[in-house]
mmCIF file of C-alpha atoms in Angstrom:
data_model
loop_
_atom_site.group_PDB
_atom_site.id
_atom_site.type_symbol
_atom_site.label_atom_id
_atom_site.label_comp_id
_atom_site.label_asym_id
_atom_site.label_seq_id
_atom_site.Cartn_x
_atom_site.Cartn_y
_atom_site.Cartn_z
ATOM 1 C CA MET A 1 -11.027 7.932 22.077
ATOM 2 C CA ASN A 2 -12.692 8.265 18.683
ATOM 3 C CA ILE A 3 -10.943 7.017 15.550
ATOM 4 C CA THR A 4 -11.999 7.549 11.944
ATOM 5 C CA VAL A 5 -10.915 5.157 9.203
ATOM 6 C CA ILE A 6 -11.215 6.631 5.705
ATOM 7 C CA GLY A 7 -11.664 3.706 3.345
ATOM 8 C CA ALA A 8 -13.644 0.471 3.637
ATOM 9 C CA GLY A 9 -11.677 -1.952 1.487
ATOM 10 C CA SER A 10 -10.020 -5.073 2.860
ATOM 11 C CA TRP A 11 -7.253 -3.245 4.711
ATOM 12 C CA GLY A 12 -9.606 -0.521 5.953
ATOM 13 C CA THR A 13 -11.967 -3.158 7.303
ATOM 14 C CA ALA A 14 -9.195 -5.104 9.013
ATOM 15 C CA ILE A 15 -7.500 -2.063 10.587
ATOM 16 C CA SER A 16 -10.874 -0.863 11.882
ATOM 17 C CA GLY A 17 -11.144 -4.078 13.861
ATOM 18 C CA VAL A 18 -7.610 -3.666 15.196
ATOM 19 C CA ALA A 19 -8.241 -0.045 16.261
ATOM 20 C CA ALA A 20 -11.550 -0.968 17.877
ATOM 21 C CA ALA A 21 -9.734 -2.991 20.551
ATOM 22 C CA ARG A 22 -8.391 0.229 22.139
ATOM 23 C CA ALA A 23 -10.665 2.977 20.829
ATOM 24 C CA ASP A 24 -14.068 3.766 22.309
ATOM 25 C CA ARG A 25 -15.523 4.311 18.856
ATOM 26 C CA VAL A 26 -14.351 3.650 15.303
ATOM 27 C CA CYS A 27 -16.242 5.159 12.377
ATOM 28 C CA VAL A 28 -15.431 3.946 8.877
ATOM 29 C CA TRP A 29 -16.012 6.313 5.981
ATOM 30 C CA SER A 30 -17.091 4.522 2.820
ATOM 31 C CA PHE A 31 -18.404 5.784 -0.503
ATOM 32 C CA ASP A 32 -20.197 2.483 -1.021
ATOM 33 C CA GLU A 33 -23.714 2.230 0.366
ATOM 34 C CA ASP A 34 -23.600 -1.572 0.623
ATOM 35 C CA SER A 35 -20.521 -1.460 2.854
ATOM 36 C CA THR A 36 -22.013 1.248 5.065
ATOM 37 C CA LYS A 37 -25.295 -0.588 5.450
ATOM 38 C CA GLY A 38 -23.649 -3.947 6.124
ATOM 39 C CA ILE A 39 -21.312 -2.561 8.785
ATOM 40 C CA ASN A 40 -24.067 -0.631 10.571
ATOM 41 C CA GLU A 41 -26.697 -3.370 10.470
ATOM 42 C CA ARG A 42 -24.661 -6.578 10.743
ATOM 43 C CA HIS A 43 -21.096 -5.463 11.609
ATOM 44 C CA VAL A 44 -19.982 -7.091 8.354
ATOM 45 C CA ASN A 45 -18.562 -5.493 5.235
ATOM 46 C CA PRO A 46 -20.333 -7.453 2.468
ATOM 47 C CA LEU A 47 -17.814 -6.409 -0.196
ATOM 48 C CA TYR A 48 -14.506 -7.079 1.571
ATOM 49 C CA LEU A 49 -13.603 -9.695 4.211
ATOM 50 C CA SER A 50 -17.265 -10.651 4.287
ATOM 51 C CA ASP A 51 -16.608 -13.556 6.656
ATOM 52 C CA TYR A 52 -15.150 -11.195 9.298
ATOM 53 C CA THR A 53 -17.435 -9.776 11.996
ATOM 54 C CA LEU A 54 -16.360 -6.327 13.140
ATOM 55 C CA PRO A 55 -16.512 -5.370 16.834
ATOM 56 C CA GLY A 56 -19.676 -3.696 18.073
ATOM 57 C CA ASN A 57 -18.041 -0.275 18.495
ATOM 58 C CA VAL A 58 -17.381 0.027 14.743
ATOM 59 C CA SER A 59 -19.888 1.963 12.650
ATOM 60 C CA ALA A 60 -19.840 3.404 9.132
ATOM 61 C CA SER A 61 -20.948 6.519 7.274
ATOM 62 C CA SER A 62 -20.795 7.854 3.726
ATOM 63 C CA SER A 63 -20.659 11.421 5.089
ATOM 64 C CA TYR A 64 -17.236 12.963 5.686
ATOM 65 C CA GLU A 65 -18.701 15.334 8.253
ATOM 66 C CA GLU A 66 -20.375 12.566 10.244
ATOM 67 C CA ALA A 67 -17.462 10.142 10.043
ATOM 68 C CA LEU A 68 -14.881 12.744 11.115
ATOM 69 C CA ARG A 69 -16.890 14.434 13.859
ATOM 70 C CA GLY A 70 -14.973 14.279 17.150
ATOM 71 C CA ALA A 71 -12.097 12.234 15.706
ATOM 72 C CA ASP A 72 -8.994 12.024 17.919
ATOM 73 C CA GLY A 73 -7.056 10.190 15.222
ATOM 74 C CA ILE A 74 -7.559 9.387 11.538
ATOM 75 C CA ILE A 75 -6.389 6.367 9.526
ATOM 76 C CA VAL A 76 -6.401 6.720 5.731
ATOM 77 C CA VAL A 77 -6.761 3.516 3.687
ATOM 78 C CA VAL A 78 -7.995 4.272 0.166
ATOM 79 C CA PRO A 79 -6.475 3.109 -3.154
ATOM 80 C CA SER A 80 -3.657 5.371 -4.304
ATOM 81 C CA PRO A 81 -5.345 6.564 -7.551
ATOM 82 C CA PHE A 82 -8.222 7.982 -5.477
ATOM 83 C CA LEU A 83 -6.284 9.264 -2.471
ATOM 84 C CA ARG A 84 -5.957 12.934 -3.355
ATOM 85 C CA ALA A 85 -9.590 13.371 -4.370
ATOM 86 C CA THR A 86 -10.798 11.553 -1.264
ATOM 87 C CA ILE A 87 -8.647 13.568 1.146
ATOM 88 C CA LYS A 88 -9.567 16.805 -0.616
ATOM 89 C CA GLY A 89 -13.215 15.997 0.108
ATOM 90 C CA ALA A 90 -12.491 15.121 3.736
ATOM 91 C CA ALA A 91 -10.110 18.018 4.447
ATOM 92 C CA PRO A 92 -12.739 20.611 5.501
ATOM 93 C CA TYR A 93 -13.773 18.315 8.365
ATOM 94 C CA ILE A 94 -10.267 17.422 9.602
ATOM 95 C CA LEU A 95 -9.070 19.595 12.480
ATOM 96 C CA HIS A 96 -5.594 21.110 12.159
ATOM 97 C CA ASP A 97 -3.958 19.165 14.994
ATOM 98 C CA VAL A 98 -5.546 15.706 14.638
ATOM 99 C CA PRO A 99 -2.875 13.034 13.894
ATOM 100 C CA VAL A 100 -3.296 11.124 10.630
ATOM 101 C CA LEU A 101 -1.876 7.710 9.742
ATOM 102 C CA CYS A 102 -1.593 6.821 6.050
ATOM 103 C CA LEU A 103 -1.788 3.122 5.106
ATOM 104 C CA THR A 104 -2.177 3.711 1.371
ATOM 105 C CA LYS A 105 0.771 2.419 -0.689
ATOM 106 C CA GLY A 106 1.786 4.147 -3.872
ATOM 107 C CA ILE A 107 3.522 7.003 -5.677
ATOM 108 C CA GLU A 108 1.366 9.700 -7.251
ATOM 109 C CA GLU A 109 1.593 9.770 -11.012
ATOM 110 C CA GLY A 110 2.972 13.013 -12.393
ATOM 111 C CA SER A 111 4.115 14.541 -9.105
ATOM 112 C CA GLY A 112 6.154 11.588 -7.799
ATOM 113 C CA LYS A 113 4.818 12.317 -4.307
ATOM 114 C CA LEU A 114 4.490 9.634 -1.657
ATOM 115 C CA MET A 115 1.070 9.029 -0.176
ATOM 116 C CA SER A 116 1.808 10.798 3.118
ATOM 117 C CA GLU A 117 2.974 13.816 1.108
ATOM 118 C CA VAL A 118 -0.309 13.853 -0.808
ATOM 119 C CA VAL A 119 -2.269 13.710 2.455
ATOM 120 C CA ALA A 120 -0.177 16.464 4.057
ATOM 121 C CA GLU A 121 -0.526 18.671 1.002
ATOM 122 C CA GLU A 122 -4.317 18.474 1.207
ATOM 123 C CA ILE A 123 -4.802 18.845 4.979
ATOM 124 C CA GLY A 124 -1.812 20.937 6.079
ATOM 125 C CA ASN A 125 0.374 20.582 9.185
ATOM 126 C CA PRO A 126 2.546 17.801 7.689
ATOM 127 C CA GLY A 127 4.245 17.052 11.011
ATOM 128 C CA ARG A 128 1.105 15.257 12.238
ATOM 129 C CA VAL A 129 1.097 12.767 9.349
ATOM 130 C CA ALA A 130 2.553 9.259 9.779
ATOM 131 C CA ALA A 131 2.743 6.170 7.561
ATOM 132 C CA LEU A 132 2.481 2.453 8.325
ATOM 133 C CA SER A 133 3.768 -0.419 6.234
ATOM 134 C CA GLY A 134 4.827 -4.038 6.550
ATOM 135 C CA PRO A 135 4.012 -7.607 5.480
ATOM 136 C CA ASN A 136 0.351 -7.419 6.440
ATOM 137 C CA HIS A 137 -2.379 -9.156 4.485
ATOM 138 C CA ALA A 138 -5.778 -7.996 5.693
ATOM 139 C CA GLU A 139 -7.102 -11.554 5.477
ATOM 140 C CA GLU A 140 -4.654 -12.601 8.215
ATOM 141 C CA ILE A 141 -4.763 -9.426 10.325
ATOM 142 C CA CYS A 142 -8.504 -9.757 10.894
ATOM 143 C CA LYS A 143 -8.010 -13.325 12.140
ATOM 144 C CA GLY A 144 -5.430 -12.252 14.716
ATOM 145 C CA SER A 145 -2.545 -13.999 12.969
ATOM 146 C CA LEU A 146 0.876 -12.918 14.293
ATOM 147 C CA SER A 147 2.022 -9.965 12.168
ATOM 148 C CA ALA A 148 4.269 -6.924 12.366
ATOM 149 C CA ALA A 149 4.510 -3.450 10.860
ATOM 150 C CA VAL A 150 6.570 -0.288 11.097
ATOM 151 C CA ILE A 151 5.240 3.238 11.621
ATOM 152 C CA ALA A 152 7.240 6.215 10.366
ATOM 153 C CA ALA A 153 6.714 9.853 11.298
ATOM 154 C CA GLU A 154 8.739 13.038 11.587
ATOM 155 C CA ASP A 155 7.214 13.594 15.025
ATOM 156 C CA HIS A 156 7.941 10.702 17.386
ATOM 157 C CA ASP A 157 4.844 11.504 19.457
ATOM 158 C CA VAL A 158 2.627 11.007 16.400
ATOM 159 C CA ALA A 159 4.225 7.632 15.710
ATOM 160 C CA GLU A 160 3.763 6.614 19.351
ATOM 161 C CA PHE A 161 0.109 7.688 19.314
ATOM 162 C CA PHE A 162 -0.706 5.258 16.520
ATOM 163 C CA ARG A 163 1.642 2.588 17.829
ATOM 164 C CA SER A 164 -0.208 2.621 21.164
ATOM 165 C CA LEU A 165 -3.541 2.485 19.365
ATOM 166 C CA LEU A 166 -2.753 -0.494 17.138
ATOM 167 C CA ILE A 167 -0.169 -2.613 18.960
ATOM 168 C CA SER A 168 -1.176 -5.956 20.466
ATOM 169 C CA PRO A 169 0.480 -9.304 21.229
ATOM 170 C CA GLU A 170 -0.587 -10.413 17.742
ATOM 171 C CA PHE A 171 0.320 -7.179 15.919
ATOM 172 C CA ARG A 172 3.886 -6.057 16.669
ATOM 173 C CA ILE A 173 4.698 -2.467 15.685
ATOM 174 C CA TYR A 174 8.100 -0.851 15.344
ATOM 175 C CA VAL A 175 8.871 2.864 14.895
ATOM 176 C CA THR A 176 11.196 4.718 12.513
ATOM 177 C CA SER A 177 11.657 8.255 11.200
ATOM 178 C CA ASP A 178 12.364 7.152 7.608
ATOM 179 C CA MET A 179 9.056 7.951 5.923
ATOM 180 C CA ILE A 180 10.680 8.118 2.483
ATOM 181 C CA GLY A 181 12.153 4.658 2.924
ATOM 182 C CA ILE A 182 9.097 2.787 4.149
ATOM 183 C CA GLU A 183 6.699 4.441 1.704
ATOM 184 C CA THR A 184 8.938 3.936 -1.317
ATOM 185 C CA CYS A 185 9.389 0.281 -0.369
ATOM 186 C CA ALA A 186 5.617 -0.049 0.063
ATOM 187 C CA ALA A 187 4.898 1.305 -3.396
ATOM 188 C CA VAL A 188 7.602 -0.341 -5.496
ATOM 189 C CA LYS A 189 7.327 -3.844 -3.990
ATOM 190 C CA ASN A 190 3.859 -4.034 -5.563
ATOM 191 C CA VAL A 191 5.492 -3.606 -8.977
ATOM 192 C CA ILE A 192 7.953 -6.404 -8.252
ATOM 193 C CA ALA A 193 5.105 -8.633 -7.046
ATOM 194 C CA ILE A 194 3.270 -8.285 -10.358
ATOM 195 C CA VAL A 195 6.387 -9.324 -12.248
ATOM 196 C CA CYS A 196 6.789 -12.323 -9.930
ATOM 197 C CA GLY A 197 3.201 -13.260 -10.731
ATOM 198 C CA VAL A 198 3.877 -12.874 -14.442
ATOM 199 C CA ALA A 199 6.901 -15.148 -14.160
ATOM 200 C CA ALA A 200 4.955 -17.746 -12.180
ATOM 201 C CA GLY A 201 2.079 -17.586 -14.654
ATOM 202 C CA ALA A 202 4.508 -18.004 -17.559
ATOM 203 C CA GLY A 203 5.892 -21.188 -16.006
ATOM 204 C CA TYR A 204 9.170 -19.985 -14.535
ATOM 205 C CA GLY A 205 10.372 -21.688 -11.359
ATOM 206 C CA ASP A 206 11.498 -20.746 -7.861
ATOM 207 C CA ASN A 207 14.987 -19.758 -8.967
ATOM 208 C CA THR A 208 13.521 -17.145 -11.290
ATOM 209 C CA LEU A 209 11.202 -15.802 -8.595
ATOM 210 C CA ALA A 210 14.119 -15.495 -6.179
ATOM 211 C CA LEU A 211 16.079 -13.657 -8.862
ATOM 212 C CA ILE A 212 13.248 -11.188 -9.486
ATOM 213 C CA MET A 213 12.719 -10.570 -5.778
ATOM 214 C CA THR A 214 16.385 -9.946 -4.959
ATOM 215 C CA ARG A 215 17.040 -7.807 -8.023
ATOM 216 C CA GLY A 216 13.757 -6.074 -7.262
ATOM 217 C CA LEU A 217 14.983 -5.301 -3.760
ATOM 218 C CA ALA A 218 18.147 -3.805 -5.228
ATOM 219 C CA GLU A 219 15.988 -1.710 -7.568
ATOM 220 C CA ILE A 220 13.904 -0.475 -4.625
ATOM 221 C CA SER A 221 17.079 0.360 -2.688
ATOM 222 C CA ARG A 222 18.411 2.506 -5.537
ATOM 223 C CA ILE A 223 15.174 4.488 -5.687
ATOM 224 C CA VAL A 224 15.033 4.910 -1.897
ATOM 225 C CA HIS A 225 18.641 6.121 -1.848
ATOM 226 C CA ALA A 226 18.108 8.573 -4.719
ATOM 227 C CA ARG A 227 14.920 9.892 -3.091
ATOM 228 C CA GLY A 228 16.807 10.632 0.149
ATOM 229 C CA GLY A 229 15.729 7.662 2.244
ATOM 230 C CA ASP A 230 17.845 5.101 4.078
ATOM 231 C CA PRO A 231 18.616 1.971 1.994
ATOM 232 C CA MET A 232 18.814 -0.033 5.230
ATOM 233 C CA THR A 233 15.046 0.407 5.541
ATOM 234 C CA CYS A 234 14.795 -1.944 2.561
ATOM 235 C CA MET A 235 16.166 -4.746 4.751
ATOM 236 C CA GLY A 236 13.317 -4.400 7.248
ATOM 237 C CA LEU A 237 9.593 -5.070 7.503
ATOM 238 C CA ALA A 238 8.555 -2.443 4.950
ATOM 239 C CA GLY A 239 11.157 -3.659 2.469
ATOM 240 C CA MET A 240 12.174 -7.300 2.456
ATOM 241 C CA GLY A 241 9.323 -8.323 4.766
ATOM 242 C CA ASP A 242 6.566 -6.842 2.636
ATOM 243 C CA LEU A 243 8.301 -7.868 -0.594
ATOM 244 C CA VAL A 244 8.378 -11.550 0.418
ATOM 245 C CA ALA A 245 4.742 -11.546 1.518
ATOM 246 C CA THR A 246 3.472 -9.720 -1.564
ATOM 247 C CA CYS A 247 5.513 -11.692 -4.076
ATOM 248 C CA THR A 248 4.644 -15.137 -2.699
ATOM 249 C CA SER A 249 1.211 -15.043 -1.062
ATOM 250 C CA PRO A 250 -2.055 -16.118 -2.703
ATOM 251 C CA HIS A 251 -3.646 -13.190 -0.807
ATOM 252 C CA SER A 252 -1.611 -10.714 -2.885
ATOM 253 C CA ARG A 253 -3.752 -9.065 -5.547
ATOM 254 C CA ASN A 254 -0.576 -7.798 -7.257
ATOM 255 C CA ARG A 255 0.925 -11.274 -7.623
ATOM 256 C CA SER A 256 -2.467 -12.735 -8.554
ATOM 257 C CA PHE A 257 -2.926 -10.097 -11.224
ATOM 258 C CA GLY A 258 0.520 -10.921 -12.614
ATOM 259 C CA VAL A 259 -0.478 -14.571 -12.981
ATOM 260 C CA ALA A 260 -3.746 -13.580 -14.654
ATOM 261 C CA PHE A 261 -1.938 -11.131 -16.940
ATOM 262 C CA ALA A 262 0.450 -13.865 -18.050
ATOM 263 C CA HIS A 263 -2.609 -15.940 -18.950
ATOM 264 C CA GLY A 264 -4.048 -13.159 -21.097
ATOM 265 C CA GLU A 265 -6.403 -11.276 -18.748
ATOM 266 C CA SER A 266 -6.245 -7.487 -19.018
ATOM 267 C CA LEU A 267 -5.845 -5.129 -16.069
ATOM 268 C CA GLU A 268 -9.340 -3.736 -16.610
ATOM 269 C CA ASP A 269 -10.923 -7.201 -16.686
ATOM 270 C CA TYR A 270 -9.043 -8.326 -13.587
ATOM 271 C CA GLN A 271 -10.080 -5.282 -11.556
ATOM 272 C CA ARG A 272 -13.658 -5.610 -12.729
ATOM 273 C CA ARG A 273 -13.735 -9.288 -11.780
ATOM 274 C CA THR A 274 -12.146 -8.885 -8.342
ATOM 275 C CA HIS A 275 -13.554 -5.443 -7.421
ATOM 276 C CA MET A 276 -10.030 -4.521 -6.293
ATOM 277 C CA VAL A 277 -7.529 -1.914 -7.428
ATOM 278 C CA VAL A 278 -4.148 -3.376 -8.409
ATOM 279 C CA GLU A 279 -1.857 -0.850 -6.712
ATOM 280 C CA GLY A 280 1.242 -2.173 -8.466
ATOM 281 C CA ALA A 281 -0.208 -1.426 -11.894
ATOM 282 C CA ALA A 282 -0.592 2.266 -11.066
ATOM 283 C CA ALA A 283 2.806 2.222 -9.327
ATOM 284 C CA ALA A 284 4.514 0.780 -12.421
ATOM 285 C CA ARG A 285 3.873 3.985 -14.301
ATOM 286 C CA SER A 286 4.454 6.449 -11.445
ATOM 287 C CA THR A 287 7.592 4.626 -10.254
ATOM 288 C CA ALA A 288 8.998 4.561 -13.782
ATOM 289 C CA GLN A 289 8.405 8.309 -14.050
ATOM 290 C CA LEU A 290 10.092 8.886 -10.684
ATOM 291 C CA ALA A 291 13.067 6.648 -11.523
ATOM 292 C CA ARG A 292 13.692 8.495 -14.781
ATOM 293 C CA SER A 293 13.466 11.878 -13.055
ATOM 294 C CA LEU A 294 16.023 10.695 -10.474
ATOM 295 C CA GLY A 295 18.294 9.073 -13.053
ATOM 296 C CA VAL A 296 17.843 5.640 -11.454
ATOM 297 C CA ASP A 297 18.070 2.383 -13.399
ATOM 298 C CA ALA A 298 14.865 0.425 -12.723
ATOM 299 C CA PRO A 299 14.728 -2.319 -15.367
ATOM 300 C CA ILE A 300 12.020 -4.460 -13.746
ATOM 301 C CA THR A 301 9.726 -1.461 -13.348
ATOM 302 C CA PHE A 302 10.445 -0.276 -16.895
ATOM 303 C CA ALA A 303 9.655 -3.736 -18.300
ATOM 304 C CA LEU A 304 6.276 -3.890 -16.554
ATOM 305 C CA GLU A 305 5.434 -0.332 -17.579
ATOM 306 C CA SER A 306 6.176 -1.126 -21.207
ATOM 307 C CA SER A 307 3.981 -4.208 -21.138
ATOM 308 C CA LEU A 308 1.036 -2.604 -19.318
ATOM 309 C CA TYR A 309 0.964 0.801 -20.977
ATOM 310 C CA GLN A 310 3.128 0.888 -24.099
ATOM 311 C CA GLY A 311 1.828 -2.103 -26.020
ATOM 312 C CA VAL A 312 5.002 -4.165 -25.677
ATOM 313 C CA GLU A 313 4.256 -7.874 -25.742
ATOM 314 C CA LEU A 314 4.757 -9.633 -22.430
ATOM 315 C CA GLU A 315 7.299 -12.094 -23.831
ATOM 316 C CA GLU A 316 9.302 -9.242 -25.352
ATOM 317 C CA ALA A 317 9.337 -7.353 -22.041
ATOM 318 C CA LEU A 318 10.588 -10.469 -20.229
ATOM 319 C CA ARG A 319 13.203 -11.062 -22.923
ATOM 320 C CA THR A 320 14.472 -7.494 -22.466
ATOM 321 C CA LEU A 321 15.089 -8.267 -18.808
ATOM 322 C CA LEU A 322 16.812 -11.569 -19.568
ATOM 323 C CA ASP A 323 19.054 -10.025 -22.221
ATOM 324 C CA ARG A 324 20.603 -7.558 -19.777
ATOM 325 C CA ILE A 325 24.272 -8.284 -19.025
ATOM 326 C CA PRO A 326 24.878 -8.583 -15.266
ATOM 327 C CA THR A 327 27.145 -5.958 -13.709
ATOM 328 C CA GLU A 328 28.004 -5.238 -10.063
ATOM 329 C CA GLU A 329 25.315 -6.597 -7.759
ATOM 330 C CA PHE A 330 24.851 -3.436 -5.667
ATOM 331 C CA TYR A 331 25.422 -0.678 -8.196
ATOM 332 C CA GLY A 332 23.792 2.728 -7.897
ATOM 333 C CA LEU A 333 23.938 3.129 -4.123
ATOM 334 C CA ASP A 334 27.280 4.963 -3.684
ATOM 335 C CA LEU A 335 27.499 3.962 -0.015
#
């Protein structure tokens, strides 16, 4: 079985190693020559997880045609701002019936589409597209640390294909049909994680972080419900599980950026310094757009959007949140 992984960042590198345990061959597509050379010559990605040695059956290519030749399954792991352009370039080399698993987390700005919807729009045959999410830091996955995820797909056979490929005693995988739920959770929790980082960087304590996380979960639930997903998904691995991990872990680039932002570092400087895309920063704007279009109250998202993109001072954005008068805890769900 041949598997292609599109994207050679931290998560792409880690999932390549996981897939290699069951696949005969894994080829990683990367636009970066250093990553391609490092993986092919030393089985190491010098830019991401550089202390992790990939299995011998993992190779890399910067050519879509070469990377996708003979693929029995495709895993997409590129930053959300670049997903559509990347898949558009790969689409001519993706056969119509090959199953595709999307690991990218985000909501497309302007269209409000989830990442699996973007992929399906570019390659056709949407029934063969699945999505995976959960509390999974690449730094721990590549070390074999006990982790879990959930795969969602309209077609159960597609979900089972990728579940069988990736499951192991160390990587537990559950299956659901709620693609809207798990992908919305995956995108919006990154926004909440940045705000948790901002609060931590500004000196707020554990009580405040717990407040942001739980009210953030309620915010995510309202958006999931309005989008047509199941709010119960927010209680699972893709919701609460991923929210806890992303809001509290030092591995989380979203939380780390929030801390840096509170200390005065700009988004551009942070991404330049870390060579990583802060998914939650892009999601703050696209989620705010989606929430407004759905008529959903999303105060945490709106506060971050105003601070990142509308010139509102960070302290003023936080004060706007604190000045809100509490109402019913679970409003906006109509369940």
